[in-house]
XYZ file of N, CA and C in Angstrom:
297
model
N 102.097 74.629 98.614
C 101.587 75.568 99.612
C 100.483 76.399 98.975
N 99.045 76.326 99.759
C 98.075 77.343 98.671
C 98.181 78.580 99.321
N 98.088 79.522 98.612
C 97.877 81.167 99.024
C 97.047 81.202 100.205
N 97.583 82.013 101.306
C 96.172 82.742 101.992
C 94.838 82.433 102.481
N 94.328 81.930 103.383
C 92.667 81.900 102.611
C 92.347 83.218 103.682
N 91.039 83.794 103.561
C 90.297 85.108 103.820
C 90.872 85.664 104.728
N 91.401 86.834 104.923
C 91.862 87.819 105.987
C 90.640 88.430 106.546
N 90.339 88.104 108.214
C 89.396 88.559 108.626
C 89.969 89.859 109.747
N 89.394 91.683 110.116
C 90.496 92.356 110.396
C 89.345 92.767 111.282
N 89.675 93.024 112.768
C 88.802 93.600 113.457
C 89.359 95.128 114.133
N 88.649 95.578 114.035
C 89.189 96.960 114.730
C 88.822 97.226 116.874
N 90.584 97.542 117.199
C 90.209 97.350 118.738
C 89.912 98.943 119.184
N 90.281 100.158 118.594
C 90.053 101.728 118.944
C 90.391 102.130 117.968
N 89.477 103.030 117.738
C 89.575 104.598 116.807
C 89.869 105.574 117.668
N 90.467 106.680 117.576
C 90.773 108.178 117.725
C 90.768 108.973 116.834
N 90.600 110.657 117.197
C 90.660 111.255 116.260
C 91.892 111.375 115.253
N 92.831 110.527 115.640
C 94.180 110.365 115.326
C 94.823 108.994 114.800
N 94.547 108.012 115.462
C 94.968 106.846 115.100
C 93.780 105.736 115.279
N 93.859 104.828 114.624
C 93.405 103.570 114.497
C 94.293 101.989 115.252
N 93.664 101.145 115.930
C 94.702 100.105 116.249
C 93.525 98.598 115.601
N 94.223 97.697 115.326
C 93.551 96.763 114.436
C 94.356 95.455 114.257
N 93.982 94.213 114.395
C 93.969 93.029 114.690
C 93.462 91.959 113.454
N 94.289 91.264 113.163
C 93.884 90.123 111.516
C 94.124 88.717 111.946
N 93.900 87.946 111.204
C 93.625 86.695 110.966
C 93.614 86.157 109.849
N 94.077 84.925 109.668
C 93.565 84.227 108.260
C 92.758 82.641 108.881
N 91.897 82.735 107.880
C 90.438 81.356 108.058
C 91.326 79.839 107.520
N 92.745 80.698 106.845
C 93.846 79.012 106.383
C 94.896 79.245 105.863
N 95.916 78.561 106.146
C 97.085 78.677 105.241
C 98.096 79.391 106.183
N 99.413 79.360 105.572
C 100.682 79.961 105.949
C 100.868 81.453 105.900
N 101.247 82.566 106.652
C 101.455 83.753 106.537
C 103.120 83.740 106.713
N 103.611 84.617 105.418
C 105.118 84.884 105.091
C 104.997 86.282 106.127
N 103.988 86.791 105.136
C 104.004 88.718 105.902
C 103.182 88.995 105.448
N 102.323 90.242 106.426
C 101.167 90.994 106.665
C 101.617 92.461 106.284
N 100.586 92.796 105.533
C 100.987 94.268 104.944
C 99.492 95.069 105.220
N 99.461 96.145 105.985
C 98.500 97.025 106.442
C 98.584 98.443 105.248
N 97.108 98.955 104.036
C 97.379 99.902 103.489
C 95.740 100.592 103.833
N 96.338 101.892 103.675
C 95.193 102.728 104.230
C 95.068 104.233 104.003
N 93.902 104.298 103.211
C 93.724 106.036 102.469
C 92.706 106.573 102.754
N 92.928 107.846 102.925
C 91.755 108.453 102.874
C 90.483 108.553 101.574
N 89.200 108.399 101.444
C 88.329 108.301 100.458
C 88.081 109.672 99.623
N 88.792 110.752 100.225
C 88.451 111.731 99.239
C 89.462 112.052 98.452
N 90.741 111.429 98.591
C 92.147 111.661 97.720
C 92.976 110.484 97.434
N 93.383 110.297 96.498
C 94.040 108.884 96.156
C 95.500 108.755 97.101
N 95.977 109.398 97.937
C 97.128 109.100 98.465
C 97.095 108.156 99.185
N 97.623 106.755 99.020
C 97.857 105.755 99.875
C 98.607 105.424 100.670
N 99.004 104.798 101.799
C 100.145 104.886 102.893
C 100.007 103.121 103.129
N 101.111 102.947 103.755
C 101.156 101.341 103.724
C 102.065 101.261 104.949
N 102.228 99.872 105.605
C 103.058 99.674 106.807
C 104.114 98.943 106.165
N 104.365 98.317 105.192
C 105.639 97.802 104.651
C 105.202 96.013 105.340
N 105.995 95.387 104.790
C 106.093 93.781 105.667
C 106.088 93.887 106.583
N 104.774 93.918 107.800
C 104.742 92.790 109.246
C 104.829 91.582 109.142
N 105.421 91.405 110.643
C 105.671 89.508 111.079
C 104.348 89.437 111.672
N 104.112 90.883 112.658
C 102.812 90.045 113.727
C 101.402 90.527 113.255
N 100.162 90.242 114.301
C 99.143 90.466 113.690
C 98.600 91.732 113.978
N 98.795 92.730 114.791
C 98.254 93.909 115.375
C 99.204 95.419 114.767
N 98.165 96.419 114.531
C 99.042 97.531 113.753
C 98.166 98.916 114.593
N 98.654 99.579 114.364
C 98.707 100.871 115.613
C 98.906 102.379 114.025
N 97.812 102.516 113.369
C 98.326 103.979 112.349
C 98.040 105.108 112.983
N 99.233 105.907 113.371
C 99.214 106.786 113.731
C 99.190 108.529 112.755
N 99.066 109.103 113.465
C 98.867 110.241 112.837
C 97.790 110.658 111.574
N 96.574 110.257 111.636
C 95.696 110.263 110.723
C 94.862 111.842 110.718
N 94.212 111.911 109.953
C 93.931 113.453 110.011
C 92.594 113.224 110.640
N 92.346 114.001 111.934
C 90.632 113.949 112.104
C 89.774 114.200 111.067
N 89.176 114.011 111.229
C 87.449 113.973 110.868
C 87.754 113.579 109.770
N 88.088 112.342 109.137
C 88.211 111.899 107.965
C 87.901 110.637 107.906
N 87.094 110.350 106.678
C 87.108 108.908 106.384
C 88.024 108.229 105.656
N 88.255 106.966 106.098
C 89.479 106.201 105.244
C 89.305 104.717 105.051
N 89.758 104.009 104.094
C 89.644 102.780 103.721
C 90.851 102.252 104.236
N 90.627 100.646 104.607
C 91.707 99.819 104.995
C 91.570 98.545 104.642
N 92.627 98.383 104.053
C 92.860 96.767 104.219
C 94.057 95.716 104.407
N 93.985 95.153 104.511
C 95.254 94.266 105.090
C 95.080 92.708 104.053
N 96.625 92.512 104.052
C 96.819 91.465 102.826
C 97.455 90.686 103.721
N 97.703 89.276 103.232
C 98.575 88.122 103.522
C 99.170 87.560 102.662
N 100.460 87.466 102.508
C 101.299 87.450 101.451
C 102.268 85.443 101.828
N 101.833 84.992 100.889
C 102.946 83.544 101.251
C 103.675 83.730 99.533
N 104.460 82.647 99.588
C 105.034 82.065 98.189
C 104.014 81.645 97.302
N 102.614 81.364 97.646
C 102.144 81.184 96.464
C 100.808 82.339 95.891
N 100.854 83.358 97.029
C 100.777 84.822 96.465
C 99.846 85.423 97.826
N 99.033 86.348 97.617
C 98.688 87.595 98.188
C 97.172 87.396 98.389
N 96.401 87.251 99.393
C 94.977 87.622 99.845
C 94.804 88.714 100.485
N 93.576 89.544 99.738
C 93.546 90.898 100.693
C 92.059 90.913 101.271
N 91.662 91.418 102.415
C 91.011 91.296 103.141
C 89.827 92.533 102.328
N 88.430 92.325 103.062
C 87.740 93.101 102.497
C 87.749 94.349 102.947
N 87.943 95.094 102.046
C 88.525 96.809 102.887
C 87.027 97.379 103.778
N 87.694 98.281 105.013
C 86.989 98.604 105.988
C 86.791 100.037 105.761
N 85.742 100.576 106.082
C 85.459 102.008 106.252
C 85.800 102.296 107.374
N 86.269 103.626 107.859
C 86.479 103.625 109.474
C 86.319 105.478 109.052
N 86.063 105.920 109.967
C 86.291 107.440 110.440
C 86.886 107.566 111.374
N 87.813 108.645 111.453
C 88.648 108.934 112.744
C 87.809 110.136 113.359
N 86.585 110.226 112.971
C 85.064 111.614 113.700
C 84.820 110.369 114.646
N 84.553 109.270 114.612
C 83.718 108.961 115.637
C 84.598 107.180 116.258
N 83.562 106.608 117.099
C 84.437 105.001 117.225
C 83.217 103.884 116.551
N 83.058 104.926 115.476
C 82.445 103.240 114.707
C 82.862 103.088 113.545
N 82.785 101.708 113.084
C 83.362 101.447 111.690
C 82.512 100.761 110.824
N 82.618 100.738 109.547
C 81.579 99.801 109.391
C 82.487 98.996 108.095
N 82.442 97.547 107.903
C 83.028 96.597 106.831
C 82.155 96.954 105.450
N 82.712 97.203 104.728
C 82.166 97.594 102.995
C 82.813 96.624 102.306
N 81.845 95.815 101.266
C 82.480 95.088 100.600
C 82.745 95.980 99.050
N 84.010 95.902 98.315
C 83.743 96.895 97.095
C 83.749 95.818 95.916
């Protein structure tokens, strides 16, 4: 079984509060989907733990803040993580950053 291939993650709404967001993989088997996501001015990270499905809903985010996201796909023969997203919860645009 090969790992993963590319997690592609689109974003369906921003709020000043929450984010909702949608993934994919371009190949391969998904065991579980893991959603992690921080804000860029402080290292505290937050994570959704193992999902089965593809859509995630983070609630309670602090306005006017920017935050990084990314989402992994995890099988038995290991872990692909998607290219993390910039998003602000100030406005409804996002933009994909590769780091």
């Amino acid at each position: 079984v090969p790992a993963p291939g590319q997690v592609f993650v689109s974003v369906s709404s921003i709020t000043a509060t929450s984010i909702s967001n949608s993934w994919s993989v371009s190949s391969g088997r998904v065991a579980s989907w893991e959603v992690v996501w921080r804000p860029t001015d402080r290292g505290t990270e937050s994570t959704s733990g193992p999902l089965s499905g593809t859509t995630y809903t983070i609630h309670y985010l602090d306005p006017s803040t920017i935050y990084t996201l990314t989402v992994s796909a995890t099988n038995v023969a290991g872990t692909t993580d998607s290219t993390p997203i910039l998003f602000s919860t100030a406005s409804d645009v996002y933009q994909a950053e590769s780091h």
